[in-house]
Short mmCIF file of C-alpha atoms in Angstrom, two decimals:
data_model
loop_
_atom_site.label_atom_id
_atom_site.label_comp_id
_atom_site.label_asym_id
_atom_site.label_seq_id
_atom_site.Cartn_x
_atom_site.Cartn_y
_atom_site.Cartn_z
CA MET A 922 154.25 129.85 236.79
CA SER A 923 157.71 128.52 237.56
CA ASN A 924 158.35 124.92 236.58
CA GLN A 925 158.91 123.97 240.20
CA GLN A 926 155.35 124.91 241.07
CA ASN A 927 153.56 123.23 238.17
CA VAL A 928 153.24 119.97 240.08
CA ASN A 929 150.25 118.88 242.12
CA GLN A 930 151.73 116.90 245.02
CA GLU A 931 148.37 115.25 245.80
CA GLU A 932 148.17 113.98 242.22
CA ILE A 933 151.75 112.69 242.40
CA ALA A 934 150.93 110.90 245.68
CA LYS A 935 147.86 109.25 244.10
CA PHE A 936 149.94 107.67 241.36
CA GLU A 937 152.82 106.80 243.70
CA LYS A 938 150.35 104.77 245.77
CA VAL A 939 149.25 102.54 242.89
CA ALA A 940 152.56 102.49 240.97
CA SER A 941 153.19 98.79 241.62
CA GLN A 942 150.08 97.97 239.56
CA TRP A 943 151.19 99.84 236.44
CA TRP A 944 151.95 96.76 234.38
CA GLU A 945 149.21 94.50 235.78
CA LEU A 946 146.93 94.00 232.81
CA ASP A 947 143.91 93.54 235.09
CA GLY A 948 144.93 96.17 237.65
CA ASP A 949 144.06 99.84 238.09
CA PHE A 950 145.70 100.72 234.78
CA LYS A 951 143.81 98.18 232.67
CA PRO A 952 141.97 100.90 230.68
CA LEU A 953 145.33 102.51 229.78
CA HIS A 954 146.69 99.21 228.50
CA GLN A 955 143.55 98.70 226.45
CA ILE A 956 143.52 102.13 224.79
CA ASN A 957 147.29 102.30 224.26
CA PRO A 958 147.20 100.60 220.82
CA LEU A 959 144.71 103.28 219.71
CA ARG A 960 146.96 106.09 220.90
CA ARG A 961 149.99 104.50 219.23
CA GLN A 962 148.02 104.01 216.00
CA PHE A 963 146.98 107.70 216.01
CA ILE A 964 150.60 108.80 216.55
CA ILE A 965 151.97 106.57 213.75
CA GLN A 966 149.19 107.64 211.39
CA HIS A 967 150.42 111.26 211.61
CA ALA A 968 154.11 111.05 212.46
CA GLN A 969 154.38 108.07 210.06
CA ASN A 970 157.61 106.09 210.28
CA ILE A 971 158.84 106.69 213.83
CA TYR A 972 161.86 104.39 213.51
CA GLY A 973 164.94 106.29 214.68
CA LYS A 974 162.95 109.40 215.56
CA THR A 975 163.43 111.22 218.86
CA ILE A 976 160.28 111.12 220.99
CA ILE A 977 159.56 112.47 224.46
CA ASP A 978 156.57 111.28 226.49
CA VAL A 979 155.62 113.96 229.01
CA GLY A 980 153.98 112.52 232.14
CA CYS A 981 155.03 109.01 231.14
CA GLY A 982 153.99 107.33 234.40
CA GLY A 983 154.96 103.65 234.37
CA GLY A 984 155.95 103.79 230.70
CA ILE A 985 153.10 102.06 228.84
CA LEU A 986 153.17 104.39 225.82
CA ALA A 987 156.92 105.15 225.98
CA GLU A 988 157.84 101.47 225.88
CA SER A 989 155.42 100.67 223.06
CA LEU A 990 156.98 103.44 220.90
CA ALA A 991 160.52 102.34 221.75
CA LYS A 992 159.65 98.82 220.56
CA LEU A 993 159.02 100.34 217.12
CA GLY A 994 162.58 101.65 217.00
CA ALA A 995 162.07 105.22 218.22
CA GLN A 996 164.59 106.86 220.57
CA VAL A 997 162.26 107.52 223.50
CA THR A 998 162.63 109.66 226.60
CA GLY A 999 159.93 109.47 229.29
CA ILE A 1000 159.64 112.20 231.92
CA ASP A 1001 157.52 112.31 235.05
CA MET A 1002 157.63 113.79 238.54
CA GLY A 1003 156.53 110.59 240.27
CA GLU A 1004 159.46 108.66 241.72
CA GLU A 1005 157.69 105.29 242.06
CA PRO A 1006 156.08 105.20 238.60
CA LEU A 1007 159.50 105.99 237.09
CA ASN A 1008 161.12 103.17 239.09
CA VAL A 1009 158.44 100.80 237.81
CA ALA A 1010 158.97 102.06 234.24
CA LYS A 1011 162.76 101.58 234.44
CA LEU A 1012 162.43 98.08 235.87
CA HIS A 1013 159.87 96.99 233.29
CA ALA A 1014 161.98 98.33 230.40
CA LEU A 1015 164.94 96.39 231.78
CA GLU A 1016 162.90 93.18 232.04
CA ALA A 1017 161.45 93.67 228.56
CA ASN A 1018 164.89 94.54 227.15
CA VAL A 1019 163.59 97.82 225.71
CA LYS A 1020 165.73 100.95 225.73
CA VAL A 1021 163.93 104.02 227.14
CA ASN A 1022 165.57 106.97 228.84
CA TYR A 1023 163.52 107.87 231.94
CA GLU A 1024 164.05 111.12 233.87
CA LYS A 1025 162.45 112.80 236.87
CA ILE A 1026 162.12 116.35 235.54
CA THR A 1027 159.32 118.81 234.73
CA ALA A 1028 158.36 119.50 231.12
CA GLU A 1029 159.27 123.16 231.60
CA GLU A 1030 162.78 122.35 232.83
CA LYS A 1031 163.36 119.78 230.08
CA ALA A 1032 162.29 122.37 227.47
CA GLU A 1033 164.83 124.84 228.84
CA HIS A 1034 167.64 122.33 228.27
CA HIS A 1035 166.35 120.76 225.03
CA PRO A 1036 164.61 123.37 222.84
CA GLU A 1037 163.55 122.14 219.36
CA PHE A 1038 165.17 118.78 220.08
CA PHE A 1039 162.42 116.18 219.56
CA ASP A 1040 160.68 114.97 216.39
CA VAL A 1041 157.58 113.99 218.35
CA VAL A 1042 156.21 115.03 221.76
CA THR A 1043 153.40 113.09 223.45
CA CYS A 1044 151.45 114.19 226.51
CA MET A 1045 148.70 111.71 227.36
CA GLU A 1046 146.17 111.88 230.22
CA MET A 1047 148.41 114.33 232.05
CA LEU A 1048 147.13 117.87 231.48
CA GLU A 1049 144.14 117.31 233.79
CA HIS A 1050 146.52 116.47 236.65
CA VAL A 1051 148.63 119.67 236.76
CA PRO A 1052 147.85 123.16 238.15
CA ASP A 1053 148.84 124.97 234.93
CA PRO A 1054 148.18 122.91 231.77
CA ALA A 1055 148.93 125.89 229.49
CA SER A 1056 152.49 125.91 230.81
CA ILE A 1057 152.91 122.23 229.85
CA ILE A 1058 151.61 122.94 226.33
CA GLN A 1059 154.09 125.80 226.00
CA ALA A 1060 156.93 123.47 227.10
CA CYS A 1061 155.84 120.76 224.64
CA SER A 1062 155.89 123.31 221.82
CA LYS A 1063 159.32 124.51 222.86
CA MET A 1064 160.74 120.96 222.83
CA VAL A 1065 159.50 119.92 219.39
CA LYS A 1066 161.38 120.68 216.17
CA PRO A 1067 159.69 122.96 213.59
CA GLY A 1068 157.44 120.73 211.50
CA GLY A 1069 157.41 118.11 214.28
CA TYR A 1070 154.29 116.70 215.93
CA VAL A 1071 152.82 117.11 219.39
CA PHE A 1072 150.04 114.80 220.62
CA PHE A 1073 147.76 115.60 223.57
CA SER A 1074 145.04 113.43 225.05
CA THR A 1075 142.78 114.39 227.93
CA LEU A 1076 139.13 114.50 229.02
CA ASN A 1077 136.52 116.93 227.74
CA LYS A 1078 134.65 119.06 230.28
CA THR A 1079 131.13 117.77 229.61
CA ILE A 1080 128.31 116.21 231.60
CA LYS A 1081 128.89 113.02 229.62
CA SER A 1082 132.58 112.89 230.65
CA TYR A 1083 131.58 113.36 234.29
CA LEU A 1084 129.08 110.50 234.07
CA LEU A 1085 131.40 108.14 232.22
CA ALA A 1086 134.89 108.97 233.53
CA ILE A 1087 133.93 109.56 237.15
CA VAL A 1088 130.53 108.06 238.01
CA ALA A 1089 130.83 104.95 235.79
CA ALA A 1090 134.61 104.35 235.72
CA GLU A 1091 135.40 105.23 239.34
CA LYS A 1092 132.23 104.66 241.35
CA VAL A 1093 130.25 101.96 239.51
CA PHE A 1094 132.69 99.72 237.60
CA LYS A 1095 135.77 100.53 239.74
CA LEU A 1096 137.90 100.56 236.59
CA VAL A 1097 140.22 103.16 238.09
CA PRO A 1098 140.77 104.17 241.73
CA ASP A 1099 138.16 106.47 243.28
CA GLY A 1100 139.37 110.07 243.10
CA THR A 1101 141.56 109.56 240.01
CA HIS A 1102 139.81 112.39 238.18
CA ASP A 1103 138.48 115.82 239.08
CA HIS A 1104 135.90 117.12 236.61
CA ALA A 1105 136.90 120.71 237.42
CA HIS A 1106 140.26 120.02 235.77
CA PHE A 1107 138.89 118.51 232.55
CA ILE A 1108 139.67 120.59 229.44
CA ARG A 1109 137.45 121.47 226.49
CA PRO A 1110 139.02 120.83 223.07
CA SER A 1111 138.47 124.48 222.09
CA GLN A 1112 140.47 125.58 225.14
CA LEU A 1113 143.28 123.11 224.46
CA ILE A 1114 143.46 124.12 220.79
CA SER A 1115 143.59 127.83 221.70
CA TRP A 1116 146.49 127.16 224.11
CA ALA A 1117 148.24 125.16 221.39
CA GLU A 1118 147.75 127.84 218.74
CA ALA A 1119 149.11 130.49 221.11
CA ASN A 1120 152.32 128.42 221.12
CA ASP A 1121 152.73 127.90 217.35
CA LEU A 1122 151.04 124.51 217.35
CA LYS A 1123 148.45 124.01 214.61
CA CYS A 1124 145.85 121.34 215.36
CA ILE A 1125 145.66 119.11 212.28
CA ASP A 1126 143.49 116.25 213.56
CA ALA A 1127 141.33 115.23 216.50
CA ALA A 1128 139.63 112.00 217.47
CA GLY A 1129 137.57 110.73 220.36
CA ILE A 1130 138.58 107.60 222.25
CA HIS A 1131 135.57 105.41 222.95
CA TYR A 1132 135.88 102.85 225.71
CA ASN A 1133 133.08 100.49 226.70
CA PRO A 1134 133.91 98.81 230.04
CA LEU A 1135 131.25 96.13 229.61
CA THR A 1136 132.36 94.85 226.21
CA GLU A 1137 135.94 96.13 226.65
CA ASN A 1138 135.48 97.52 223.15
CA HIS A 1139 137.65 100.54 222.35
CA LYS A 1140 137.97 102.53 219.14
CA LEU A 1141 138.69 105.98 217.74
CA ILE A 1142 135.52 107.91 216.99
CA GLU A 1143 134.54 111.37 215.71
CA SER A 1144 132.86 112.56 218.90
CA LEU A 1145 135.18 114.36 221.34
CA ASP A 1146 132.60 114.27 224.18
CA VAL A 1147 134.65 112.25 226.68
CA ASN A 1148 138.28 111.20 226.02
CA TYR A 1149 139.92 112.84 223.04
CA ILE A 1150 143.32 113.01 221.37
CA LEU A 1151 144.74 115.86 219.28
CA CYS A 1152 147.57 115.95 216.75
CA CYS A 1153 149.30 119.31 216.44
CA GLN A 1154 152.13 120.33 214.16
CA LYS A 1155 154.74 122.96 215.04
CA VAL A 1156 154.55 125.80 212.53
#
């Protein structure tokens, strides 16, 4: 699939519509703000000292993860195909006095121009929003240096993930806007790992992300039933 096609315009439109809320801690992106420390912790645990390292966040949205990594001294680039989320990300970085390089470009195109350039590649909650996730994984592998780390997080394709991520989060508790997720596009860990391995990425760790909307308790767990995060290393 050509990089120009690997964009779902309906998905882009969804996030454009709510972009202004990206940094509202009680807005539509509240769950992302709450699980971000877990994702950052998982990244640091494996990539260790990220100070001075080159990191690219693929599908960065409004910049929650990108900015939090830049604050630790990493040289961060955030890429996305949504104009409004990127504008929000740039403005927030400016206000927070944090240096992040934001670009509107596809992962595939960025990989063409910057092969084996980054120490760390992150791609969080993005694979389930594109027509061809395997193409994104291939691009992430192409961008990372040999021995570097690639992190993916997405939703498992289970009954439990349907009940929690769609029925509970969207319909009952209204944690995220209705229609944010499509269960048909959720990805089983085995599928994601096989795509990664086909692109010289060896999965070295996996964890589930548990989020309880009632207690607002969130932690990394062993079960990958709903949200999960993988750490892969480029062979």
